[in-house]
Tab-separated table of C-alpha atoms and ligand atoms in Angstrom:
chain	number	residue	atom	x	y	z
A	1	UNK	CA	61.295	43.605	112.853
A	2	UNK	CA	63.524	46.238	114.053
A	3	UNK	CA	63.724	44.749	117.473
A	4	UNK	CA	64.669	41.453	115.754
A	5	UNK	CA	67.795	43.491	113.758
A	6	UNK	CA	68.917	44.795	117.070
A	7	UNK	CA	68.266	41.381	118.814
A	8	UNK	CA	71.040	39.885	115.381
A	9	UNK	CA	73.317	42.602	115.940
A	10	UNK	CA	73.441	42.414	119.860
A	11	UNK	CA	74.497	39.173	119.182
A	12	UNK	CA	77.237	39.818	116.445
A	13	UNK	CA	78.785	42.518	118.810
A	14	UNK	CA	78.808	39.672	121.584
A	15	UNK	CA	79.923	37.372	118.921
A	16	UNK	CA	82.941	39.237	117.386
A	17	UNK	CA	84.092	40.107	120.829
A	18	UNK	CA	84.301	36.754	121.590
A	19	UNK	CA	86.000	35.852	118.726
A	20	UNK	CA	88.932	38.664	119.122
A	21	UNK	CA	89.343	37.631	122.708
A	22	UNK	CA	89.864	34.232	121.840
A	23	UNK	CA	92.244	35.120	119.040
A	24	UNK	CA	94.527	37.884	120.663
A	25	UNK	CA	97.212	36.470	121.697
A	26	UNK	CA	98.645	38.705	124.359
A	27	UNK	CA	99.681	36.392	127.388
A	28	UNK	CA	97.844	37.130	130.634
A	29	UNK	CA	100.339	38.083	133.299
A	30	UNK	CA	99.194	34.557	134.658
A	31	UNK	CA	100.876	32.264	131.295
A	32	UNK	CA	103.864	34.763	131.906
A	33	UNK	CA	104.337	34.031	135.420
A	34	UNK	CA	103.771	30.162	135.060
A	35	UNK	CA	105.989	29.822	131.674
A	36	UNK	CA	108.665	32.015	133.418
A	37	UNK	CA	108.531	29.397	136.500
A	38	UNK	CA	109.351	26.411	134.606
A	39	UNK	CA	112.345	26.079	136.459
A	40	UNK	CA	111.987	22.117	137.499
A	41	UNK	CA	112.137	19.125	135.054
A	42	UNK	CA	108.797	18.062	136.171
A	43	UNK	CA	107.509	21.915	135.206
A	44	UNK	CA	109.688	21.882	132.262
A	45	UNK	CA	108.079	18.638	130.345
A	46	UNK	CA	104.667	19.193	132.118
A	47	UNK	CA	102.771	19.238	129.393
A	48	UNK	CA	104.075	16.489	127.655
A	49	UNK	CA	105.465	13.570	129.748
A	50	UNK	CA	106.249	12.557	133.132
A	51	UNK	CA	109.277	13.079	134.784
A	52	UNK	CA	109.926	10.051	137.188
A	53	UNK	CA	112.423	8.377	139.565
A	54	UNK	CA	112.652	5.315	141.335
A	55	UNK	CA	112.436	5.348	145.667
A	56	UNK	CA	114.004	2.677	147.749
A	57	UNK	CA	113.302	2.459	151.174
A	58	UNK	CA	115.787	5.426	152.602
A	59	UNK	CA	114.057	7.902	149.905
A	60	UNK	CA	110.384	6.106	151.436
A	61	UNK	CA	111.546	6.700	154.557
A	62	UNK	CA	112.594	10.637	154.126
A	63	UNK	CA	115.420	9.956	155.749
A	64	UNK	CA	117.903	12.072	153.516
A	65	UNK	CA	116.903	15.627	153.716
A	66	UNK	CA	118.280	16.865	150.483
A	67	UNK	CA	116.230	14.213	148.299
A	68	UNK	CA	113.266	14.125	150.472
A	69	UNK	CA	113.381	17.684	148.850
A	70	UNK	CA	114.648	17.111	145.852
A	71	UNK	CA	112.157	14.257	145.045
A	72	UNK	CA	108.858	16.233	144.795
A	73	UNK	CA	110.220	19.163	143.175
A	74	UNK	CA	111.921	17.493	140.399
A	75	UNK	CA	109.594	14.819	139.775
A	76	UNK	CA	106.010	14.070	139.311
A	77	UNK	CA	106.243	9.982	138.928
A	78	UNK	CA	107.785	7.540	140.957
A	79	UNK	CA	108.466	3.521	140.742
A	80	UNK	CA	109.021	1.338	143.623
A	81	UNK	CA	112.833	0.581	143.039
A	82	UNK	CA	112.247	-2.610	145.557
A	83	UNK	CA	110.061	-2.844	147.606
A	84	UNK	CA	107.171	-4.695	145.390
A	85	UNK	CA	109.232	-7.382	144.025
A	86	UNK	CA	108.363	-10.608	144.781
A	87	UNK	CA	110.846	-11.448	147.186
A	88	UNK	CA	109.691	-8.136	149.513
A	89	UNK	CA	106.227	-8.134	148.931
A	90	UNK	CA	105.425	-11.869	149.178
A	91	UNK	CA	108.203	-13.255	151.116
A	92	UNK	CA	106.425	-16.406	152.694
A	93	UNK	CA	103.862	-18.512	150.469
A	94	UNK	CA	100.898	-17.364	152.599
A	95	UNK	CA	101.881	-14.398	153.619
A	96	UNK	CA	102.276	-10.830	152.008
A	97	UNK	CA	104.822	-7.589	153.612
A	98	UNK	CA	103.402	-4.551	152.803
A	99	UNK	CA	104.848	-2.229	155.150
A	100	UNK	CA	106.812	-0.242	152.867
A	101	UNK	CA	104.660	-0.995	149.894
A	102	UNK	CA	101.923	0.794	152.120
A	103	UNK	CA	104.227	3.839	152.567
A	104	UNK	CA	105.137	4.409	149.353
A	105	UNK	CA	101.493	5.098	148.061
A	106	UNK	CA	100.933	7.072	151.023
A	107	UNK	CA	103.776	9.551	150.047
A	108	UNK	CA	102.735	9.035	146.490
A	109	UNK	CA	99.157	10.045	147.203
A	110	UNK	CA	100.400	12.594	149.625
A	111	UNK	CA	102.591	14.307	146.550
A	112	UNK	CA	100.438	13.872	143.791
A	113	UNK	CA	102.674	11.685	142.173
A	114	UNK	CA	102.134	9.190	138.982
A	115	UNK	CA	103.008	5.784	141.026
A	116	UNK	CA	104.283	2.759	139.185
A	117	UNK	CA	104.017	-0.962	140.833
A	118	UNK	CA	107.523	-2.539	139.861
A	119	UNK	CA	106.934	-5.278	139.191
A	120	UNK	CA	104.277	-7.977	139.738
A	121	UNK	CA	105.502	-11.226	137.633
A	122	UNK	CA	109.585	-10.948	136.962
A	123	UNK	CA	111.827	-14.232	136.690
A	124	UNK	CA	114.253	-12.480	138.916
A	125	UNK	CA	114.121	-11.701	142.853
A	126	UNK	CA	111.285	-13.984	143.554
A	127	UNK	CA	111.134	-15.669	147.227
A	128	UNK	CA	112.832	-18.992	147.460
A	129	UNK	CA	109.550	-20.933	147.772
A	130	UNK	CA	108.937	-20.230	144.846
A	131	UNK	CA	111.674	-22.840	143.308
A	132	UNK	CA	109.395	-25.261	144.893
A	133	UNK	CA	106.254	-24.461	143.057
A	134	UNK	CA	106.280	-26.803	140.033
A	135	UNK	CA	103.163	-27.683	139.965
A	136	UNK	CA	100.924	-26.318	137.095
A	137	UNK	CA	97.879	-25.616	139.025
A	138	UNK	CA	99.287	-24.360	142.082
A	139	UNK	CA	101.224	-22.130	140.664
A	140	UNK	CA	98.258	-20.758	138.781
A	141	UNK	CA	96.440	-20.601	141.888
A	142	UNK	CA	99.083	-18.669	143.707
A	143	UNK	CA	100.419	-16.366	141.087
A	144	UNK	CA	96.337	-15.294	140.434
A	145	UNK	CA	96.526	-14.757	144.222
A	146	UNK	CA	99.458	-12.674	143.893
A	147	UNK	CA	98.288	-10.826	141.346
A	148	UNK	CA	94.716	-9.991	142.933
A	149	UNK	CA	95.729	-9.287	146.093
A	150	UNK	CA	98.974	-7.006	145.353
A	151	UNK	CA	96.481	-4.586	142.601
A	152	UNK	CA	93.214	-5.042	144.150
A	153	UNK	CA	95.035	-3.620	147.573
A	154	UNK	CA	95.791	-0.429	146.018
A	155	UNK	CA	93.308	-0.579	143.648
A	156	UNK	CA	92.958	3.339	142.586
A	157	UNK	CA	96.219	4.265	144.561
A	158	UNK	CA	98.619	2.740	141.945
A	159	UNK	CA	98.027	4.791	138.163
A	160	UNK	CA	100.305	1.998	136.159
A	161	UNK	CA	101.860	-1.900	137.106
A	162	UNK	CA	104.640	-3.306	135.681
A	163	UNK	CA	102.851	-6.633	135.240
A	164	UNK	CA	105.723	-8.449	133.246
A	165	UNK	CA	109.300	-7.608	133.806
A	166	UNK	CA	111.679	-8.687	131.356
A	167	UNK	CA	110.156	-11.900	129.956
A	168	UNK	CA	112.209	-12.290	127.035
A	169	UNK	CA	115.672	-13.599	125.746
A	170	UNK	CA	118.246	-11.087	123.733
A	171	UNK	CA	116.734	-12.863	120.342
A	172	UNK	CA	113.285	-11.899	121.234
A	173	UNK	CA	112.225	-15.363	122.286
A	174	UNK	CA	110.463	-16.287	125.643
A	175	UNK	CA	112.497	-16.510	128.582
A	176	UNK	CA	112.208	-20.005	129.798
A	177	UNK	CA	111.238	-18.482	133.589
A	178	UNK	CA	109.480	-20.846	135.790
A	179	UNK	CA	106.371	-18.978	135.030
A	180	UNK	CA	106.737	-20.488	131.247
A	181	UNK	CA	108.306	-23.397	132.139
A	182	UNK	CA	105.299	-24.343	134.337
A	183	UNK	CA	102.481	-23.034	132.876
A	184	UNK	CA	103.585	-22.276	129.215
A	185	UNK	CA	103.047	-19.102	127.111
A	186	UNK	CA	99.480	-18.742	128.523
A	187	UNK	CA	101.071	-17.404	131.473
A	188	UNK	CA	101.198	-13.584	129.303
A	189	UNK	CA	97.747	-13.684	128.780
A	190	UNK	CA	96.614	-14.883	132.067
A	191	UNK	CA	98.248	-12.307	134.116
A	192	UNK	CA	96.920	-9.415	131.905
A	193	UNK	CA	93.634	-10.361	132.561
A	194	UNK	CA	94.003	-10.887	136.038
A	195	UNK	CA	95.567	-7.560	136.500
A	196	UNK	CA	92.726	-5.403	134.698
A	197	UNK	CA	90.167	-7.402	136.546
A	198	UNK	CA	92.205	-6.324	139.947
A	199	UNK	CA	92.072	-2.762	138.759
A	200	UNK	CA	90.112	-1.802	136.026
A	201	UNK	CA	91.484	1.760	135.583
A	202	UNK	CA	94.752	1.001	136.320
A	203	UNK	CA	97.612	1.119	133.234
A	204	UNK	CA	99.313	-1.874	132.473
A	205	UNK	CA	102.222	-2.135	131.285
A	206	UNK	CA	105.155	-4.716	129.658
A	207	UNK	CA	108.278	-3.358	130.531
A	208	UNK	CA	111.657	-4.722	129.532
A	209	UNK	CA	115.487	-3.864	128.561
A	210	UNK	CA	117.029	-3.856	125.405
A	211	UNK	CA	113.646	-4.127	123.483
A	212	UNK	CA	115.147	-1.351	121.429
A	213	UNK	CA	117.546	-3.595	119.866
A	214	UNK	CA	116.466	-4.992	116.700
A	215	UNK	CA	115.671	-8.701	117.343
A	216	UNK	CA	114.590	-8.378	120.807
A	217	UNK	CA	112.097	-5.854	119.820
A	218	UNK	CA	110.830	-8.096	116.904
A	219	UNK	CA	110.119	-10.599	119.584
A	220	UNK	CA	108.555	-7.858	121.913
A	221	UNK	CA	106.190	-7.206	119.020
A	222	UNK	CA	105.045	-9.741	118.382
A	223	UNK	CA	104.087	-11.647	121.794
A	224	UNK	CA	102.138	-8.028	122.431
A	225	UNK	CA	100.264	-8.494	118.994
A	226	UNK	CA	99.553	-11.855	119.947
A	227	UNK	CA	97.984	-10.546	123.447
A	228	UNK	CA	96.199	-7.999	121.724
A	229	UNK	CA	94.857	-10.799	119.101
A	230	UNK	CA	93.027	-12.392	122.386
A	231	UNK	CA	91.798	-9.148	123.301
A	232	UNK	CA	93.849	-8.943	126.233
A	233	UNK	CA	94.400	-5.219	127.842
A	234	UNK	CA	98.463	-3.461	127.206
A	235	UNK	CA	98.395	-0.290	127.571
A	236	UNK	CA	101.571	0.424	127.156
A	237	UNK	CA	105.546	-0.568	126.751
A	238	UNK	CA	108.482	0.767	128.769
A	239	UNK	CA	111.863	0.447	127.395
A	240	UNK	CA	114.181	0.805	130.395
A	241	UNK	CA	117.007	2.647	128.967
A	242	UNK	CA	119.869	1.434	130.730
A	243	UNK	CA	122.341	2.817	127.818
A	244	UNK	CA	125.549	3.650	127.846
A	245	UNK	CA	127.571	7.144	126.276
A	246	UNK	CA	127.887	4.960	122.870
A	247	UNK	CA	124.421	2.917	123.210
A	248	UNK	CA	121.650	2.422	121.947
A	249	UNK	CA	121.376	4.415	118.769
A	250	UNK	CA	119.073	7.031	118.454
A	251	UNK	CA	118.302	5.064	115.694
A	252	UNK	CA	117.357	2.337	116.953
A	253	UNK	CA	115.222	4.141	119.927
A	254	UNK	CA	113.437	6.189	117.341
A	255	UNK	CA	112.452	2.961	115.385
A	256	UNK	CA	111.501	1.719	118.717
A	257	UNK	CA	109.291	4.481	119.824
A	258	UNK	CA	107.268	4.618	116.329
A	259	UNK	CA	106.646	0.695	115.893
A	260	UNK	CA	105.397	0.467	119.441
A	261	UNK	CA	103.304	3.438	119.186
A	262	UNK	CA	101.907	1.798	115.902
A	263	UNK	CA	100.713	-1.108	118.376
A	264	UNK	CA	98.569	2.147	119.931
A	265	UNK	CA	100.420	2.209	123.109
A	266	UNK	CA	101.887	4.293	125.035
A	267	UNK	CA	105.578	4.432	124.806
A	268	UNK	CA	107.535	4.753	128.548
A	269	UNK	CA	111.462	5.141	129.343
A	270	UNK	CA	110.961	3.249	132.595
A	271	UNK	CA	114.286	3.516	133.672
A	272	UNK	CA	116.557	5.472	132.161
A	273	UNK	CA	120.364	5.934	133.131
A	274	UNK	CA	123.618	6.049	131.211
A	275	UNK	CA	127.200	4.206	132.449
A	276	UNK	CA	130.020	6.315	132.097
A	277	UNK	CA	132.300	3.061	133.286
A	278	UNK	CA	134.658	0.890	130.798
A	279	UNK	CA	132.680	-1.971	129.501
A	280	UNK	CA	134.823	-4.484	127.776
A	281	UNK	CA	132.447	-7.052	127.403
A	282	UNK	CA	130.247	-5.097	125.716
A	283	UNK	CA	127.300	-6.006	128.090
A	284	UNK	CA	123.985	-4.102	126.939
A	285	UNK	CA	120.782	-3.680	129.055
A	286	UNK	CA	120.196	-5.036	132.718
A	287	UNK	CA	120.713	-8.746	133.512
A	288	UNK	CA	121.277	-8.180	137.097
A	289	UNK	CA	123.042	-12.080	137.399
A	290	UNK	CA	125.977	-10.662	135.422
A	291	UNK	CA	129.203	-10.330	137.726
A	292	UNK	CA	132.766	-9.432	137.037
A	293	UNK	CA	135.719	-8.871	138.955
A	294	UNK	CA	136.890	-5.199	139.934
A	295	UNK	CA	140.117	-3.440	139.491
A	296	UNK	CA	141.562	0.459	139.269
A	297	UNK	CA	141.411	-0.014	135.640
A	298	UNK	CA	137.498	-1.366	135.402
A	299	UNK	CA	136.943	2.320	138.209
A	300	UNK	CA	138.870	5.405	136.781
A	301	UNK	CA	136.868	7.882	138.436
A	302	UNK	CA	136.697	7.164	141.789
A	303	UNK	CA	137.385	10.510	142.951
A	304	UNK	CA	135.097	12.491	140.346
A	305	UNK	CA	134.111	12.577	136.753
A	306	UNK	CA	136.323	14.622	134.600
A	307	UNK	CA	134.890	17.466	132.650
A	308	UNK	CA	135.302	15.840	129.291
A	309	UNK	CA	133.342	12.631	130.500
A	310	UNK	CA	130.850	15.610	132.459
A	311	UNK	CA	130.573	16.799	128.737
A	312	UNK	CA	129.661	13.519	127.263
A	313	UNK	CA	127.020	12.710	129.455
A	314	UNK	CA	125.442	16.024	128.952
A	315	UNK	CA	125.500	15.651	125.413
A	316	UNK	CA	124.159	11.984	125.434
A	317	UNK	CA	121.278	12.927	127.332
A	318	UNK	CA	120.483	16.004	124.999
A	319	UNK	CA	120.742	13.580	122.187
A	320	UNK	CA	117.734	11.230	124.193
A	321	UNK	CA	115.724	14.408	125.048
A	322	UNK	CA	116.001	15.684	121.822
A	323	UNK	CA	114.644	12.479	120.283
A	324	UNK	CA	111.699	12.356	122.813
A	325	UNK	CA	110.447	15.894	122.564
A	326	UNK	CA	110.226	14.875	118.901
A	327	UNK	CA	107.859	11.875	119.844
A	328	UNK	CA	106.278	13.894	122.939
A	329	UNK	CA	102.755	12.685	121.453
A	330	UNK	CA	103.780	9.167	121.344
A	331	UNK	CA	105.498	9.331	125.111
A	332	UNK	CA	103.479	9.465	128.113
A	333	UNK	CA	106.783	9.288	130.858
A	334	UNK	CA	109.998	9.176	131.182
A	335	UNK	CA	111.615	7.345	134.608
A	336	UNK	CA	115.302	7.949	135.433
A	337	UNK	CA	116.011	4.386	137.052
A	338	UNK	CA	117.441	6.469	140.387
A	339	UNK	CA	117.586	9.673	142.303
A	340	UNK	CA	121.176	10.370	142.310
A	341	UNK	CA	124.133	9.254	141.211
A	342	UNK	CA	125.427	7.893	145.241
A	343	UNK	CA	122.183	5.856	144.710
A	344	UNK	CA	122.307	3.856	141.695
A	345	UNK	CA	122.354	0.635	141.395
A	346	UNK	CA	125.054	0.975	138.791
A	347	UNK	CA	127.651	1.237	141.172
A	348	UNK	CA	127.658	-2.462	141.989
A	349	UNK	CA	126.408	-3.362	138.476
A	350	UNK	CA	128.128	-5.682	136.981
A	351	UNK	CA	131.185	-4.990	139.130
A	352	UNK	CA	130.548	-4.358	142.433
A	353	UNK	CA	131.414	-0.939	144.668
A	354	UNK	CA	132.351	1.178	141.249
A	355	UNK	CA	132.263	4.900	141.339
A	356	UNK	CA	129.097	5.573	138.628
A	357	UNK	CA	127.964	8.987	137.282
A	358	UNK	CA	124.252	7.755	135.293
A	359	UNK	CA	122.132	10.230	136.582
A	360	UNK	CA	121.384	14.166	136.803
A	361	UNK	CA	122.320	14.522	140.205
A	362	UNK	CA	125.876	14.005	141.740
A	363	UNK	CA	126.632	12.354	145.238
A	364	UNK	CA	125.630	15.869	146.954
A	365	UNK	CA	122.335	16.148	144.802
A	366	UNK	CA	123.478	18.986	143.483
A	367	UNK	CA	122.316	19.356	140.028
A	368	UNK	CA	125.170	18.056	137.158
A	369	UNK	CA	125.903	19.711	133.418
A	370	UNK	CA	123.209	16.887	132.111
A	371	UNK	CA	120.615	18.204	134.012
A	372	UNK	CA	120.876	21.453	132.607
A	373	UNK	CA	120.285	20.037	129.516
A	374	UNK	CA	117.810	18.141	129.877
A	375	UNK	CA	116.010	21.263	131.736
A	376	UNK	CA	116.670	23.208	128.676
A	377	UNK	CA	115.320	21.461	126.012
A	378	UNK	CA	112.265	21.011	128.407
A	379	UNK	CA	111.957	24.692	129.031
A	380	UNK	CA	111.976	25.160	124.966
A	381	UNK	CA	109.292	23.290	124.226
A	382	UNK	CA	107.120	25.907	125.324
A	383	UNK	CA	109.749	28.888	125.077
A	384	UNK	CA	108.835	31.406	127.380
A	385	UNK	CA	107.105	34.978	125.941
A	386	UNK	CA	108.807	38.193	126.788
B	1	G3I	O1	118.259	-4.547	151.226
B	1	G3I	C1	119.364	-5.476	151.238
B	1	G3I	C2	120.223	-5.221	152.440
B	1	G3I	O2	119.489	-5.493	153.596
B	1	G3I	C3	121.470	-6.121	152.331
B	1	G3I	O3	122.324	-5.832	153.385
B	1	G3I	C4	122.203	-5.889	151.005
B	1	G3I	C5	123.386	-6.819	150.832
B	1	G3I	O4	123.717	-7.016	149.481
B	1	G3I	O5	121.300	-6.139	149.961
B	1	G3I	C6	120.166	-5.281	149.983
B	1	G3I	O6	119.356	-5.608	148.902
B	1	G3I	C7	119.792	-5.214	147.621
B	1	G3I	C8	118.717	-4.327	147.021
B	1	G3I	O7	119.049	-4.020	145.684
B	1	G3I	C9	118.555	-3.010	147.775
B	1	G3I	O8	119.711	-2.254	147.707
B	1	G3I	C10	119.971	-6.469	146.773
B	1	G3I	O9	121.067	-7.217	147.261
B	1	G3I	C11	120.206	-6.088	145.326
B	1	G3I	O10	120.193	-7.262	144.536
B	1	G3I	C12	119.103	-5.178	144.850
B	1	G3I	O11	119.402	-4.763	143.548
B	1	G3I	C13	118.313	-4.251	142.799
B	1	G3I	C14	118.180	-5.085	141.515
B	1	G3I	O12	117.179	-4.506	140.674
B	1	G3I	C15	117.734	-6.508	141.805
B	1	G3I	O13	116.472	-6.508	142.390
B	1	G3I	C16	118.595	-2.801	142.478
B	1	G3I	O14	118.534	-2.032	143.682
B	1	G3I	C17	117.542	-2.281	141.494
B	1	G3I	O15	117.901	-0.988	141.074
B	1	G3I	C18	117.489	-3.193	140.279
B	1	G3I	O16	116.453	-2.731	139.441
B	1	G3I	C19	116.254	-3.456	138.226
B	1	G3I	C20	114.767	-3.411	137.901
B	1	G3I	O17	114.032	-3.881	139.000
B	1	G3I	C21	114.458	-4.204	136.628
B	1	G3I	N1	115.280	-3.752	135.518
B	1	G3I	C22	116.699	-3.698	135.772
B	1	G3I	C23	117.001	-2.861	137.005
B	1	G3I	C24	118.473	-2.733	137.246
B	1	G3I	O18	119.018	-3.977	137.562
């Protein structure tokens, strides 16, 4: 009896000790030393989304010192800008390039990154065969070929595809691609299933532009409620975020971000910049055919942004980064569609060889007033204990 009470309070003693270690709160000098380190965006948002950007071939390549740097410490996510679109990847009907595919997911692998396959099925930059292929079941055939053999090669390698790029029109109706206009709306379904079959454990995504705008995103729900009616596998949407300083409203992102999640998946900014250039025809999202002619007027900052416009884009971005701390548990990453601003694609979109600011880092990498931000509100989150 009396060895039993010891025995019960042995095990109180153990008991409460347990309990007060777990409950003081003290840091260890190790929490004080990480928190204090959080000194990169990928460090600052660690524990709540991924920070990504997008490599093209000279980033692949390491052949610019200052981003081959840059790249890994900022980031832990990248997207193949390129390289995996159809045109690149599959250039010839029976025949597949994956040379810088291939080196991508080595450097990804070798850096621990979060890799995203842009893009498997997209209306846009496919090989010129491919006008050819009008035929219902050969175009099945090859597109399930496609499919298999791009995932199943880096089955494992590759955590997420872009399986459908930008398959709908501005009023949230199908895009009448070849890929509908041959085999009909099927098409959705089919490639969904083909992909998770590829790669079981491998995300899939539908990722698309303007899908926060109202109509658009109507449309966007419901062709993924219809693939979930079938049982197909979504895992998750990316809205691209090519905005502007005015555009989209927070509004409208927010909305965006809590009737997706309410699908259950995962919300993504896949590609997130923000034009600083005059944009009379009020052109919103990404349609890379648009094209309009240049002049001083359409490219006042050729020489450098001014301070005020500096100020702008720092506050625009702490607007967005703002809005998706708030939704951290509905956001699983957030890509900035380039590395710097030298790089982006928004200097020759829709006029070409402008002089565009969208990004965090300026021509010289060197870190701008939005990235400071955005590295603030980050580093917040979590605020560091003294
Ligand atoms: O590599 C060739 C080069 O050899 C040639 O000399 C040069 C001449 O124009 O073209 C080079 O290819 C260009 C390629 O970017 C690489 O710089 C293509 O012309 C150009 O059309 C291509 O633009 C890309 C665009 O998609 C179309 O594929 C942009 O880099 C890329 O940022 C952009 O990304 C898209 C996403 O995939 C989907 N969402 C919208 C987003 C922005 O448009």
């Amino acid at each position: 009896m009396h060895l039993l009470r010891i025995k019960i309070l042995l095990l109180l003693t153990i008991g409460t000790s347990i309990l007060f270690s777990c409950q003081n709160t003290e840091p260890t000098q190790k929490e004080l030393t990480t928190k204090k380190e959080k000194t990169t965006l990928k460090d600052a948002y660690e524990e709540h989304f991924l920070i990504g950007t997008t490599l093209s071939k000279q980033h692949i390549n390491q052949e610019i010192p200052k981003a081959a740097a840059l790249i890994p410490r900022e980031f832990n996510a990248i997207t193949a800008e390129n390289m995996m679109k159809w045109m690149n990847i599959h250039p010839a009907k029976d025949s597949f390039d994956f040379s810088m595919s291939d080196k991508f997911v080595a450097l990804g692998q070798q850096q621990e990154m979060f890799m995203v396959g842009h893009t498997l099925v997209w209306h846009s930059q496919l090989a010129d065969y491919m006008n050819e292929m009008t035929d219902k079941e050969a175009l099945e055939a090859h597109l399930k070929n496609h499919i298999e053999t791009i995932v199943g090669r880096y089955k494992g390698k590759i955590d997420g595809w872009d399986v459908v790029n930008e398959a709908l029109n501005e009023d949230g109706t199908l895009r009448e691609s070849i890929f509908l206009k041959v085999l009909g709306e099927e098409y959705l379904e089919k490639i969904f299933r083909w992909a998770a079959a590829a790669d079981p454990s491998a995300e899939l995504y539908y990722n698309d532009y303007n899908i926060e705008q109202p109509a658009k995103r109507k449309g966007c729900i419901e062709m993924i409620k219809k693939l979930q009616a079938k049982g197909v596998k979504i895992d998750g949407v990316g809205i691209q975020g090519h905005w502007s300083l005015l555009g989209a409203s927070i509004k409208d992102i927010e909305d965006s971000i809590l009737e997706f999640a309410a699908l259950g998946l995962k919300v993504d900014f896949t590609e997130l910049d923000i034009t600083v250039l005059p944009n009379p025809w009020d052109l919103k999202g990404a349609e890379v055919s648009q094209n309009f002619e240049g002049s001083p007027f359409m490219n006042p900052y050729p020489e450098g942004l001014p301070d005020s416009v500096q100020v702008k884009l720092a506050n625009r971005y702490q607007s967005l980064f703002e809005l998706f701390v708030k939704h951290k548990d509905k956001i699983n990453r957030v890509t900035f569609w380039g590395v710097h601003d030298g790089h982006s694609w928004l200097n020759n979109w829709p006029i070409k060889d402008r002089t565009n600011y969208p990004l965090l880092f300026d021509r010289e990498f060197n870190p701008k007033p939005a990235y400071f931000e955005v590295l603030k509100i980050g580093q917040a989150i979590d605020p560091p204990v003294n």
